[in-house]
């Protein structure tokens, strides 16, 4: 009887390695908290400040709605132009970096471009472009073009590398030139995913174009940072609310566009 | 026998109209934006020479400043990313549970959770950092909380989706056996969402390393503070070294995440 029960497998065996991992995580947390000088007192003090801050933010101040609307329009314009150029450019770059279609001499440069675009946060690009082309929406547009190439280029290249090669071989066997192979054998397989990436990137560009203004690259971010520095917290609240509203609208539109193309 | 012809069409007229409307909308939006956005062409013409000038000033990087200004700031950045990710997971778990329709069966709560997730994602990490610098004062605490709040949307959304995809079989079995709520979660849901959970954690940590390298620009700690100082002092050779260091850390984090993912998933 007892011999029989010992041969049964335990339903939830203890995993010592996982336990060790949790302990290591706890140790790291304590180390990091002390290294960053984060203490409970500071946190509680901050909560008091936070309550005061919120009190000054509410009610939101809609007096300067004209400035707000102008900035919102500029933000949307930056996002639209940057998405149009960025998505268009990332199509050939993504194609070029797909290892199953292109020879090594084409994939290496394309992959380097994508890697450089991806490696830095958009804000860092924004700083450099503000120095290069001056303050204003141009720097923001250039920044977001780079960000779009980095993101969609990579995903698109991965999507192409996952395609079935049978239609490609069929086209080649029938003697189709390279461009026809791309249009009739490769693109139909990845078009839906590309539209998905493109709508996502438009959304991401919209979010980021609200932020590049903080370093002077146009859009609502500049006004937001100025309001923060002048302690206009009630106007800050208005700007935040309008940003959230804008993003919600663009997310809703992205879902609608995807639904149209996915059936 | 009728000799009626059938035309096979891939899309219905309504679908074609919808597609056409979208293309038209994109074209109009693009044209309007190009016409009204304020771009000064003169600035664009001399951009290549300006960028060339910038790179000339950046080279060679000032390697001597690494030990003085950069090393500690880099470690601080990594700590902010790590702690911020943990804070995000802690906060995202209840929101994720609340947003999953198969766990929380109250539509109002689902809706409320979605609102939290969207708000967290719409506010950029730099903007969160500005807000928390106002609350906690400049420093790493503000940065950590900002990274955490920014990540709730991402982690919560993906966790909610993972929970909604759970197989209800084991859950029903546990419920039928009279298991308490904690056991249902730990033994029914957790094993099913664990791979997704670790994937989300790693992915978000990788993103947070990038994000925490710039939040210092608004005073929220990390390498961004060093970058901001160097930029304000026009010490371009130090700026280039900082950029190279950020690049190295970001690439290292990405390689690490890829290796761990291969091991555990």
Short mmCIF file of C-alpha atoms in Angstrom, two decimals:
data_model
loop_
_atom_site.label_atom_id
_atom_site.label_comp_id
_atom_site.label_asym_id
_atom_site.label_seq_id
_atom_site.Cartn_x
_atom_site.Cartn_y
_atom_site.Cartn_z
CA UNK A 1 0.00 0.00 0.00
CA UNK A 2 2.64 2.50 1.06
CA UNK A 3 5.07 1.23 -1.62
CA UNK A 4 2.39 1.90 -4.19
CA UNK A 5 1.75 5.46 -3.05
CA UNK A 6 5.50 6.26 -3.22
CA UNK A 7 5.62 5.49 -6.93
CA UNK A 8 2.95 8.10 -7.63
CA UNK A 9 4.31 11.31 -9.12
CA UNK A 10 3.77 14.37 -7.02
CA UNK A 11 1.32 16.66 -8.78
CA UNK A 12 3.21 19.86 -7.93
CA UNK A 13 6.88 19.02 -7.35
CA UNK A 14 8.94 21.63 -5.53
CA UNK A 15 11.35 23.40 -7.85
CA UNK A 16 14.46 24.38 -5.90
CA UNK A 17 16.03 26.24 -8.81
CA UNK A 18 12.97 28.46 -9.11
CA UNK A 19 13.04 29.11 -5.34
CA UNK A 20 16.68 30.12 -5.60
CA UNK A 21 15.70 32.50 -8.38
CA UNK A 22 13.05 34.15 -6.20
CA UNK A 23 15.58 34.57 -3.38
CA UNK A 24 18.09 36.12 -5.81
CA UNK A 25 15.37 38.49 -7.00
CA UNK A 26 14.60 39.54 -3.43
CA UNK A 27 18.30 40.13 -2.69
CA UNK A 28 18.64 42.21 -5.85
CA UNK A 29 15.59 44.27 -4.91
CA UNK A 30 17.05 45.12 -1.51
CA UNK A 31 20.43 45.97 -3.06
CA UNK A 32 18.85 48.16 -5.77
CA UNK A 33 16.60 49.96 -3.28
CA UNK A 34 19.59 50.83 -1.13
CA UNK A 35 21.77 51.73 -4.15
CA UNK A 36 19.14 54.14 -5.44
CA UNK A 37 18.56 55.53 -1.94
CA UNK A 38 14.85 54.77 -2.08
CA UNK A 39 13.40 54.72 1.42
CA UNK A 40 9.91 54.48 2.80
CA UNK A 41 10.19 57.95 4.37
CA UNK A 42 10.96 59.57 1.04
CA UNK A 43 8.10 57.71 -0.55
CA UNK A 44 5.61 58.84 2.09
CA UNK A 45 6.90 62.41 1.87
CA UNK A 46 6.43 62.23 -1.89
CA UNK A 47 2.83 61.12 -1.45
CA UNK A 48 2.17 64.30 0.52
CA UNK A 49 3.70 66.36 -2.30
CA UNK A 50 1.70 64.35 -4.77
CA UNK A 51 -1.57 65.22 -3.06
CA UNK A 52 -0.64 68.91 -3.19
CA UNK A 53 0.38 68.56 -6.84
CA UNK A 54 -2.93 66.90 -7.72
CA UNK A 55 -4.77 69.62 -5.84
CA UNK A 56 -3.13 72.25 -8.02
CA UNK A 57 -3.82 70.27 -11.18
CA UNK A 58 -7.55 70.05 -10.55
CA UNK A 59 -9.63 71.62 -11.94
CA UNK A 60 -7.97 71.61 -15.40
CA UNK A 61 -7.63 75.02 -16.98
CA UNK A 62 -9.08 75.35 -20.49
CA UNK A 63 -8.41 79.09 -20.90
CA UNK A 64 -5.60 78.68 -23.43
CA UNK A 65 -7.45 76.19 -25.61
CA UNK A 66 -6.29 77.93 -28.80
CA UNK A 67 -2.63 77.22 -28.05
CA UNK A 68 -3.58 73.70 -27.06
CA UNK A 69 -5.44 72.99 -30.31
CA UNK A 70 -2.61 74.45 -32.41
CA UNK A 71 -0.10 72.22 -30.65
CA UNK A 72 -2.28 69.15 -30.94
CA UNK A 73 -2.62 69.73 -34.69
CA UNK A 74 1.15 70.08 -35.01
CA UNK A 75 1.59 66.84 -33.05
CA UNK A 76 -0.78 64.99 -35.37
CA UNK A 77 0.96 66.45 -38.42
CA UNK A 78 4.35 65.30 -37.20
CA UNK A 79 2.96 61.82 -36.62
CA UNK A 80 1.30 61.63 -40.06
CA UNK A 81 4.29 62.86 -42.07
CA UNK A 82 6.78 60.78 -40.11
CA UNK A 83 4.63 57.67 -40.46
CA UNK A 84 4.18 58.18 -44.20
CA UNK A 85 7.91 58.52 -44.86
CA UNK A 86 9.03 56.05 -42.21
CA UNK A 87 6.66 53.27 -43.27
CA UNK A 88 7.40 53.79 -46.97
CA UNK A 89 11.15 53.69 -46.36
CA UNK A 90 11.00 50.66 -44.10
CA UNK A 91 9.38 48.58 -46.85
CA UNK A 92 12.48 48.41 -49.10
CA UNK A 93 14.85 48.31 -46.12
CA UNK A 94 12.92 45.43 -44.58
CA UNK A 95 12.90 43.57 -47.89
CA UNK A 96 16.60 44.13 -48.29
CA UNK A 97 17.43 42.73 -44.88
CA UNK A 98 15.47 39.48 -45.33
CA UNK A 99 18.11 36.77 -45.42
CA UNK A 100 16.03 34.25 -47.34
CA UNK A 101 15.61 36.51 -50.38
CA UNK A 102 18.69 38.68 -50.54
CA UNK A 103 22.41 37.98 -50.76
CA UNK A 104 24.67 38.87 -47.85
CA UNK A 105 25.99 42.04 -49.46
CA UNK A 106 22.45 43.49 -49.38
CA UNK A 107 21.35 42.25 -45.97
CA UNK A 108 24.36 43.54 -44.03
CA UNK A 109 23.99 47.25 -44.84
CA UNK A 110 20.20 47.09 -44.37
CA UNK A 111 20.58 45.32 -41.04
CA UNK A 112 23.11 47.88 -39.89
CA UNK A 113 20.70 50.71 -40.74
CA UNK A 114 17.90 49.00 -38.78
CA UNK A 115 20.19 48.31 -35.84
CA UNK A 116 21.39 51.93 -35.64
CA UNK A 117 17.79 53.20 -35.84
CA UNK A 118 16.68 50.83 -33.08
CA UNK A 119 19.55 51.20 -30.71
CA UNK A 120 18.79 54.67 -29.37
CA UNK A 121 15.69 55.99 -27.72
CA UNK A 122 13.82 58.47 -29.97
CA UNK A 123 14.59 61.26 -27.51
CA UNK A 124 18.31 60.91 -28.16
CA UNK A 125 17.71 61.14 -31.89
CA UNK A 126 15.49 64.15 -31.22
CA UNK A 127 18.30 65.91 -29.34
CA UNK A 128 20.76 65.29 -32.17
CA UNK A 129 18.28 66.42 -34.84
CA UNK A 130 17.40 69.55 -32.90
CA UNK A 131 21.10 70.41 -32.96
CA UNK A 132 21.30 69.60 -36.68
CA UNK A 133 18.12 71.14 -38.15
CA UNK A 134 17.10 73.52 -35.40
CA UNK A 135 14.05 73.67 -33.14
CA UNK A 136 10.66 72.80 -34.58
CA UNK A 137 8.63 70.03 -36.13
CA UNK A 138 11.29 69.12 -38.72
CA UNK A 139 13.51 67.61 -36.03
CA UNK A 140 10.55 65.67 -34.65
CA UNK A 141 9.63 64.32 -38.08
CA UNK A 142 13.19 63.15 -38.76
CA UNK A 143 13.34 61.52 -35.33
CA UNK A 144 10.15 59.58 -35.80
CA UNK A 145 11.14 58.50 -39.34
CA UNK A 146 14.25 56.91 -37.84
CA UNK A 147 12.23 55.29 -35.07
CA UNK A 148 9.74 53.88 -37.59
CA UNK A 149 12.46 52.40 -39.80
CA UNK A 150 14.05 50.74 -36.80
CA UNK A 151 10.83 49.19 -35.58
CA UNK A 152 8.95 48.18 -38.73
CA UNK A 153 12.11 47.34 -40.65
CA UNK A 154 13.00 44.68 -38.11
CA UNK A 155 9.51 43.21 -37.74
CA UNK A 156 8.92 43.25 -41.49
CA UNK A 157 12.24 41.51 -42.19
CA UNK A 158 11.31 38.82 -39.64
CA UNK A 159 7.89 38.41 -41.25
CA UNK A 160 9.47 37.92 -44.68
CA UNK A 161 11.92 35.39 -43.31
CA UNK A 162 8.99 33.31 -42.07
CA UNK A 163 7.16 33.06 -45.42
CA UNK A 164 6.65 29.87 -47.38
CA UNK A 165 9.17 29.70 -50.22
CA UNK A 166 6.98 27.54 -52.47
CA UNK A 167 5.24 30.42 -54.32
CA UNK A 168 8.64 32.07 -54.73
CA UNK A 169 10.06 28.93 -56.34
CA UNK A 170 6.99 28.57 -58.55
CA UNK A 171 7.38 32.13 -59.80
CA UNK A 172 11.09 31.68 -60.40
CA UNK A 173 10.49 28.38 -62.21
CA UNK A 174 8.02 30.13 -64.50
CA UNK A 175 10.79 32.60 -65.36
CA UNK A 176 9.39 35.62 -63.54
CA UNK A 177 11.76 38.56 -63.11
CA UNK A 178 12.78 39.47 -59.56
CA UNK A 179 10.29 42.31 -59.20
CA UNK A 180 7.40 40.05 -60.17
CA UNK A 181 8.57 37.44 -57.67
CA UNK A 182 8.40 40.12 -54.97
CA UNK A 183 4.98 41.42 -56.00
CA UNK A 184 3.24 38.10 -56.65
CA UNK A 185 4.97 35.65 -54.33
CA UNK A 186 6.36 37.59 -51.37
CA UNK A 187 4.16 40.61 -50.72
CA UNK A 188 0.77 38.81 -50.66
CA UNK A 189 2.07 36.62 -47.85
CA UNK A 190 3.18 39.50 -45.65
CA UNK A 191 0.84 42.33 -46.60
CA UNK A 192 -1.63 41.76 -43.76
CA UNK A 193 1.12 41.73 -41.17
CA UNK A 194 2.69 44.79 -42.75
CA UNK A 195 -0.59 46.69 -42.40
CA UNK A 196 -0.71 45.58 -38.78
CA UNK A 197 2.81 46.89 -38.16
CA UNK A 198 2.03 50.12 -40.01
CA UNK A 199 -1.08 50.92 -37.96
CA UNK A 200 0.80 50.04 -34.79
CA UNK A 201 3.66 52.30 -35.79
CA UNK A 202 1.31 55.17 -36.57
CA UNK A 203 -0.03 54.76 -33.07
CA UNK A 204 3.48 54.66 -31.61
CA UNK A 205 4.48 57.73 -33.62
CA UNK A 206 1.45 59.56 -32.27
CA UNK A 207 2.52 58.78 -28.69
CA UNK A 208 6.12 59.72 -29.36
CA UNK A 209 5.28 62.94 -31.16
CA UNK A 210 3.65 64.14 -27.93
CA UNK A 211 7.03 63.71 -26.26
CA UNK A 212 9.74 64.90 -28.70
CA UNK A 213 8.73 68.50 -27.95
CA UNK A 214 10.28 68.17 -24.49
CA UNK A 215 13.70 68.50 -26.13
CA UNK A 216 12.45 71.10 -28.63
CA UNK A 217 11.44 69.00 -31.61
CA UNK A 218 7.91 70.34 -32.09
CA UNK A 219 4.46 69.26 -31.00
CA UNK A 220 2.66 69.48 -27.70
CA UNK A 221 5.59 68.25 -25.60
CA UNK A 222 7.24 71.66 -25.62
CA UNK A 223 4.13 73.35 -24.26
CA UNK A 224 3.81 70.61 -21.66
CA UNK A 225 7.36 71.05 -20.44
CA UNK A 226 6.97 74.84 -20.40
CA UNK A 227 3.77 74.55 -18.36
CA UNK A 228 5.60 72.25 -15.95
CA UNK A 229 8.52 74.64 -15.54
CA UNK A 230 6.23 77.62 -14.96
CA UNK A 231 4.24 75.64 -12.36
CA UNK A 232 1.08 75.98 -14.47
CA UNK A 233 -0.13 72.68 -13.14
CA UNK A 234 -3.78 73.21 -14.08
CA UNK A 235 -2.78 73.79 -17.72
CA UNK A 236 -0.48 70.74 -17.47
CA UNK A 237 -3.52 68.70 -16.48
CA UNK A 238 -5.43 69.97 -19.52
CA UNK A 239 -2.55 69.00 -21.81
CA UNK A 240 -2.31 65.52 -20.27
CA UNK A 241 -6.03 64.95 -20.65
CA UNK A 242 -5.92 66.06 -24.27
CA UNK A 243 -2.96 63.75 -24.98
CA UNK A 244 -4.82 60.78 -23.50
CA UNK A 245 -7.89 61.70 -25.55
CA UNK A 246 -5.81 61.98 -28.73
CA UNK A 247 -4.18 58.59 -28.18
CA UNK A 248 -7.54 56.95 -27.47
CA UNK A 249 -8.91 58.31 -30.75
CA UNK A 250 -5.89 57.11 -32.70
CA UNK A 251 -6.07 53.68 -31.07
CA UNK A 252 -9.74 53.42 -32.01
CA UNK A 253 -8.93 54.43 -35.61
CA UNK A 254 -6.10 51.87 -35.76
CA UNK A 255 -8.48 49.09 -34.70
CA UNK A 256 -11.00 50.17 -37.36
CA UNK A 257 -8.37 50.30 -40.12
CA UNK A 258 -7.04 46.88 -39.17
CA UNK A 259 -10.57 45.44 -39.22
CA UNK A 260 -11.13 46.77 -42.76
CA UNK A 261 -7.94 45.19 -44.09
CA UNK A 262 -8.04 41.91 -42.21
CA UNK A 263 -11.20 40.36 -43.61
CA UNK B 1 -29.68 24.97 -68.08
CA UNK B 2 -29.06 28.65 -67.78
CA UNK B 3 -25.96 30.20 -69.18
CA UNK B 4 -25.77 32.81 -66.47
CA UNK B 5 -22.31 34.13 -65.73
CA UNK B 6 -21.05 34.59 -62.23
CA UNK B 7 -18.54 37.31 -61.53
CA UNK B 8 -16.26 36.29 -58.68
CA UNK B 9 -15.04 39.25 -56.73
CA UNK B 10 -12.69 39.20 -53.80
CA UNK B 11 -14.28 42.10 -51.95
CA UNK B 12 -17.84 43.32 -51.57
CA UNK B 13 -18.56 46.90 -52.69
CA UNK B 14 -18.78 47.96 -49.04
CA UNK B 15 -15.31 46.57 -48.36
CA UNK B 16 -13.90 48.30 -51.39
CA UNK B 17 -15.53 51.54 -50.35
CA UNK B 18 -14.06 51.19 -46.85
CA UNK B 19 -10.58 50.61 -48.25
CA UNK B 20 -10.89 53.48 -50.66
CA UNK B 21 -12.05 55.75 -47.84
CA UNK B 22 -9.02 54.83 -45.76
CA UNK B 23 -6.59 55.46 -48.62
CA UNK B 24 -8.30 58.76 -49.38
CA UNK B 25 -8.18 59.75 -45.71
CA UNK B 26 -4.47 58.93 -45.49
CA UNK B 27 -3.74 60.92 -48.67
CA UNK B 28 -5.74 63.95 -47.51
CA UNK B 29 -4.18 63.86 -44.05
CA UNK B 30 -0.71 63.61 -45.52
CA UNK B 31 -1.23 66.47 -47.98
CA UNK B 32 -2.80 68.72 -45.36
CA UNK B 33 0.03 68.03 -42.93
CA UNK B 34 2.74 68.68 -45.50
CA UNK B 35 1.15 71.97 -46.47
CA UNK B 36 0.57 73.36 -43.01
CA UNK B 37 3.45 72.05 -40.88
CA UNK B 38 5.98 74.78 -40.24
CA UNK B 39 9.25 73.65 -41.74
CA UNK B 40 11.99 76.13 -42.52
CA UNK B 41 13.65 74.83 -45.71
CA UNK B 42 16.89 76.73 -45.12
CA UNK B 43 17.47 74.71 -41.97
CA UNK B 44 17.01 71.52 -43.96
CA UNK B 45 19.53 72.45 -46.65
CA UNK B 46 22.44 72.89 -44.29
CA UNK B 47 21.46 69.92 -42.10
CA UNK B 48 24.12 67.59 -43.61
CA UNK B 49 26.91 70.08 -42.91
CA UNK B 50 25.54 70.68 -39.41
CA UNK B 51 25.46 66.96 -38.69
CA UNK B 52 28.99 66.63 -40.10
CA UNK B 53 30.12 69.44 -37.80
CA UNK B 54 28.45 67.70 -34.85
CA UNK B 55 30.26 64.43 -35.53
CA UNK B 56 33.57 66.24 -36.00
CA UNK B 57 33.17 67.74 -32.52
CA UNK B 58 32.13 64.39 -31.06
CA UNK B 59 35.20 62.55 -32.27
CA UNK B 60 37.27 61.25 -30.54
CA UNK B 61 35.19 60.31 -27.45
CA UNK B 62 36.59 61.56 -24.17
CA UNK B 63 37.35 58.16 -22.62
CA UNK B 64 38.80 59.73 -19.50
CA UNK B 65 35.40 60.83 -18.21
CA UNK B 66 34.03 57.26 -17.97
CA UNK B 67 35.24 56.54 -14.46
CA UNK B 68 34.38 60.08 -13.26
CA UNK B 69 30.84 60.69 -14.49
CA UNK B 70 29.49 57.72 -16.36
CA UNK B 71 30.06 54.40 -14.59
CA UNK B 72 27.87 55.05 -11.54
CA UNK B 73 25.16 56.62 -13.69
CA UNK B 74 25.05 53.52 -15.90
CA UNK B 75 24.61 51.24 -12.89
CA UNK B 76 21.88 53.56 -11.62
CA UNK B 77 20.13 53.31 -15.00
CA UNK B 78 20.16 49.51 -14.85
CA UNK B 79 18.83 49.56 -11.29
CA UNK B 80 16.03 51.95 -12.27
CA UNK B 81 15.09 49.64 -15.13
CA UNK B 82 15.11 46.55 -12.90
CA UNK B 83 13.18 48.04 -10.00
CA UNK B 84 10.81 49.85 -12.34
CA UNK B 85 9.97 46.59 -14.12
CA UNK B 86 9.28 44.88 -10.78
CA UNK B 87 7.05 47.74 -9.64
CA UNK B 88 5.22 47.56 -12.96
CA UNK B 89 4.55 43.82 -12.61
CA UNK B 90 3.32 44.31 -9.05
CA UNK B 91 0.90 47.03 -10.14
CA UNK B 92 -0.07 45.39 -13.43
CA UNK B 93 -1.18 42.10 -11.87
CA UNK B 94 -4.37 43.42 -10.24
CA UNK B 95 -5.17 45.54 -13.29
CA UNK B 96 -4.59 42.56 -15.60
CA UNK B 97 -6.86 40.39 -13.44
CA UNK B 98 -9.49 43.11 -13.52
CA UNK B 99 -9.30 43.49 -17.30
CA UNK B 100 -9.63 39.74 -18.06
CA UNK B 101 -13.29 39.11 -18.91
CA UNK B 102 -13.22 35.47 -17.83
CA UNK B 103 -12.05 36.33 -14.30
CA UNK B 104 -13.76 39.63 -13.55
CA UNK B 105 -17.30 39.27 -14.82
CA UNK B 106 -18.32 42.86 -14.14
CA UNK B 107 -18.21 44.93 -17.38
CA UNK B 108 -17.78 48.20 -15.48
CA UNK B 109 -14.59 46.89 -13.84
CA UNK B 110 -13.28 45.58 -17.20
CA UNK B 111 -13.88 48.98 -18.64
CA UNK B 112 -12.18 50.72 -15.71
CA UNK B 113 -9.12 48.46 -16.08
CA UNK B 114 -8.94 49.23 -19.80
CA UNK B 115 -9.02 52.94 -18.95
CA UNK B 116 -6.07 52.53 -16.57
CA UNK B 117 -4.12 50.54 -19.18
CA UNK B 118 -4.72 53.08 -21.96
CA UNK B 119 -3.85 56.04 -19.72
CA UNK B 120 -0.62 54.38 -18.64
CA UNK B 121 0.43 53.76 -22.23
CA UNK B 122 -0.64 57.10 -23.67
CA UNK B 123 1.49 59.11 -21.28
CA UNK B 124 5.08 58.81 -22.43
CA UNK B 125 7.73 57.75 -19.95
CA UNK B 126 9.32 61.19 -20.15
CA UNK B 127 6.00 62.79 -19.27
CA UNK B 128 5.51 60.34 -16.40
CA UNK B 129 9.04 61.25 -15.29
CA UNK B 130 8.16 64.97 -15.31
CA UNK B 131 5.10 64.29 -13.16
CA UNK B 132 6.99 62.18 -10.65
CA UNK B 133 9.89 64.62 -10.46
CA UNK B 134 7.26 67.13 -9.33
CA UNK B 135 6.02 64.66 -6.73
CA UNK B 136 9.20 63.03 -5.40
CA UNK B 137 11.79 65.60 -6.41
CA UNK B 138 14.65 64.92 -8.85
CA UNK B 139 16.40 61.58 -8.54
CA UNK B 140 16.13 57.86 -9.05
CA UNK B 141 12.94 57.43 -7.00
CA UNK B 142 10.98 59.55 -9.48
CA UNK B 143 12.55 57.64 -12.37
CA UNK B 144 11.72 54.23 -10.92
CA UNK B 145 8.10 55.11 -10.27
CA UNK B 146 7.80 56.71 -13.72
CA UNK B 147 9.18 53.59 -15.44
CA UNK B 148 6.83 51.47 -13.33
CA UNK B 149 3.72 53.51 -14.18
CA UNK B 150 4.60 53.66 -17.85
CA UNK B 151 4.95 49.86 -17.99
CA UNK B 152 1.61 49.05 -16.32
CA UNK B 153 -0.25 49.48 -19.60
CA UNK B 154 2.01 47.17 -21.55
CA UNK B 155 2.34 44.44 -18.89
CA UNK B 156 -1.29 44.64 -17.78
CA UNK B 157 -2.66 44.39 -21.29
CA UNK B 158 -0.52 41.38 -22.22
CA UNK B 159 -1.21 39.67 -18.87
CA UNK B 160 -4.94 40.23 -19.26
CA UNK B 161 -4.81 38.69 -22.74
CA UNK B 162 -2.81 35.71 -21.45
CA UNK B 163 -5.38 35.19 -18.67
CA UNK B 164 -8.26 35.36 -21.14
CA UNK B 165 -6.65 32.65 -23.27
CA UNK B 166 -6.41 30.22 -20.33
CA UNK B 167 -7.97 26.79 -20.75
CA UNK B 168 -11.03 26.75 -18.42
CA UNK B 169 -10.80 22.96 -17.87
CA UNK B 170 -8.30 22.90 -14.97
CA UNK B 171 -10.03 25.91 -13.39
CA UNK B 172 -13.39 24.14 -13.37
CA UNK B 173 -11.79 21.01 -11.96
CA UNK B 174 -10.24 23.00 -9.11
CA UNK B 175 -13.52 24.80 -8.45
CA UNK B 176 -15.43 21.51 -8.44
CA UNK B 177 -12.96 20.11 -5.91
CA UNK B 178 -13.67 23.12 -3.68
CA UNK B 179 -10.25 24.77 -3.91
CA UNK B 180 -9.94 28.24 -2.34
CA UNK B 181 -9.38 31.24 -4.61
CA UNK B 182 -5.62 31.41 -3.97
CA UNK B 183 -5.16 27.76 -4.98
CA UNK B 184 -7.23 28.27 -8.12
CA UNK B 185 -4.94 31.12 -9.08
CA UNK B 186 -1.63 29.50 -8.12
CA UNK B 187 -2.33 26.00 -9.44
CA UNK B 188 -4.88 26.71 -12.16
CA UNK B 189 -4.03 30.02 -13.78
CA UNK B 190 -0.38 30.59 -12.88
CA UNK B 191 1.09 27.48 -14.62
CA UNK B 192 -0.80 28.46 -17.77
CA UNK B 193 0.32 32.08 -17.83
CA UNK B 194 3.85 31.62 -16.44
CA UNK B 195 5.63 31.43 -19.84
CA UNK B 196 3.77 34.52 -21.04
CA UNK B 197 4.54 36.26 -17.75
CA UNK B 198 8.30 35.70 -18.00
CA UNK B 199 8.27 36.63 -21.67
CA UNK B 200 6.49 39.91 -20.86
CA UNK B 201 8.88 40.60 -17.98
CA UNK B 202 12.01 40.13 -20.09
CA UNK B 203 10.63 42.08 -23.02
CA UNK B 204 9.58 44.98 -20.81
CA UNK B 205 12.90 45.02 -18.95
CA UNK B 206 14.68 45.33 -22.29
CA UNK B 207 12.45 48.28 -23.24
CA UNK B 208 12.90 49.83 -19.80
CA UNK B 209 16.69 49.80 -20.11
CA UNK B 210 16.29 52.04 -23.17
CA UNK B 211 13.69 54.25 -21.52
CA UNK B 212 15.57 54.67 -18.25
CA UNK B 213 18.59 55.89 -20.19
CA UNK B 214 16.72 59.04 -21.23
CA UNK B 215 14.41 59.93 -18.33
CA UNK B 216 17.39 61.67 -16.72
CA UNK B 217 16.91 64.47 -19.28
CA UNK B 218 14.04 65.75 -17.15
CA UNK B 219 15.89 65.04 -13.91
CA UNK B 220 14.72 61.53 -13.04
CA UNK B 221 18.11 59.91 -12.48
CA UNK B 222 20.38 57.59 -14.42
CA UNK B 223 22.71 58.17 -17.37
CA UNK B 224 20.35 60.77 -18.83
CA UNK B 225 21.41 63.23 -16.14
CA UNK B 226 25.05 62.87 -17.23
CA UNK B 227 23.96 63.26 -20.87
CA UNK B 228 21.99 66.39 -20.06
CA UNK B 229 24.92 67.93 -18.20
CA UNK B 230 27.36 67.15 -21.01
CA UNK B 231 24.94 68.60 -23.59
CA UNK B 232 24.45 71.79 -21.61
CA UNK B 233 28.20 72.25 -21.26
CA UNK B 234 28.70 71.54 -25.01
CA UNK B 235 31.15 68.79 -24.12
CA UNK B 236 30.49 66.86 -27.29
CA UNK B 237 33.36 64.41 -26.82
CA UNK B 238 31.75 63.34 -23.54
CA UNK B 239 28.31 63.18 -25.19
CA UNK B 240 29.64 60.75 -27.77
CA UNK B 241 31.15 58.55 -25.06
CA UNK B 242 27.84 58.52 -23.16
CA UNK B 243 25.97 57.60 -26.36
CA UNK B 244 28.44 54.77 -27.00
CA UNK B 245 27.96 53.51 -23.43
CA UNK B 246 24.16 53.59 -23.76
CA UNK B 247 24.49 51.74 -27.06
CA UNK B 248 26.68 49.07 -25.46
CA UNK B 249 24.34 48.58 -22.49
CA UNK B 250 21.24 48.40 -24.69
CA UNK B 251 22.83 45.82 -27.00
CA UNK B 252 24.10 43.80 -24.03
CA UNK B 253 20.62 43.81 -22.47
CA UNK B 254 19.09 42.66 -25.73
CA UNK B 255 21.55 39.79 -26.12
CA UNK B 256 20.97 38.76 -22.48
CA UNK B 257 17.19 38.77 -22.96
CA UNK B 258 17.44 36.71 -26.15
CA UNK B 259 19.65 34.12 -24.41
CA UNK B 260 17.32 33.84 -21.37
CA UNK B 261 14.27 33.56 -23.61
CA UNK B 262 15.84 30.66 -25.46
CA UNK B 263 16.49 28.91 -22.14
CA UNK B 264 13.11 29.33 -20.44
CA UNK B 265 10.53 29.44 -23.22
#
